[in-house]
XYZ file of C-alpha atoms in Angstrom:
66
model
C -11.963 -70.972 21.796
C -11.482 -67.696 19.919
C -11.223 -65.892 23.241
C -8.387 -68.204 24.327
C -6.594 -67.813 20.987
C -6.719 -64.042 21.366
C -5.189 -64.213 24.841
C -2.224 -66.323 23.712
C -0.741 -65.062 20.458
C 2.260 -67.070 19.360
C 0.611 -70.384 20.228
C -1.245 -72.753 17.891
C -4.093 -74.361 19.858
C -5.666 -77.640 18.737
C -8.523 -79.790 20.028
C -7.117 -83.320 20.225
C -10.501 -84.979 20.994
C -9.987 -85.734 24.629
C -7.827 -82.741 25.471
C -6.235 -79.574 24.157
C -2.687 -78.980 22.930
C -0.878 -75.686 22.351
C 2.393 -75.480 20.439
C 4.540 -72.394 20.101
C 4.615 -70.945 16.607
C 8.316 -70.133 17.149
C 10.021 -72.672 19.369
C 12.263 -71.596 22.244
C 15.610 -73.324 22.964
C 15.583 -76.416 25.186
C 17.702 -74.727 27.850
C 15.384 -71.692 28.096
C 13.314 -73.222 30.896
C 10.158 -72.551 28.882
C 7.781 -74.993 27.213
C 7.212 -75.361 23.494
C 4.137 -77.535 24.076
C 1.439 -77.200 26.711
C -1.555 -79.490 27.258
C -4.818 -79.405 29.150
C -7.733 -81.749 29.615
C -10.088 -78.785 29.169
C -9.674 -75.473 27.380
C -9.740 -73.732 30.765
C -6.921 -75.949 32.077
C -4.873 -75.264 28.951
C -5.417 -71.512 29.370
C -4.161 -71.776 32.953
C -1.083 -73.694 31.854
C -0.362 -71.147 29.121
C -0.759 -68.302 31.617
C 1.900 -69.880 33.829
C 4.275 -70.163 30.883
C 3.649 -66.538 29.811
C 4.363 -65.288 33.361
C 7.569 -67.314 33.491
C 8.641 -65.968 30.104
C 8.007 -62.372 31.196
C 9.884 -62.977 34.449
C 12.901 -64.370 32.609
C 12.857 -61.503 30.092
C 12.710 -58.989 32.936
C 15.609 -60.663 34.766
C 17.681 -60.733 31.573
C 17.075 -57.020 31.063
C 18.475 -56.098 34.490
């Protein structure tokens, strides 16, 4: 779990006995197109879901900078 936490700063990750939940430490606006909460049945699934969100966030930041 520590390895996952290190890969996703800015997210609080919790074992919900039956799945994993990650919540942003600083929420993004509803209309941002990004998620404030991500879930996964396994820690690996959660890491994959967080990776998708991080890529989307970087893509949007890049587009806004152009």
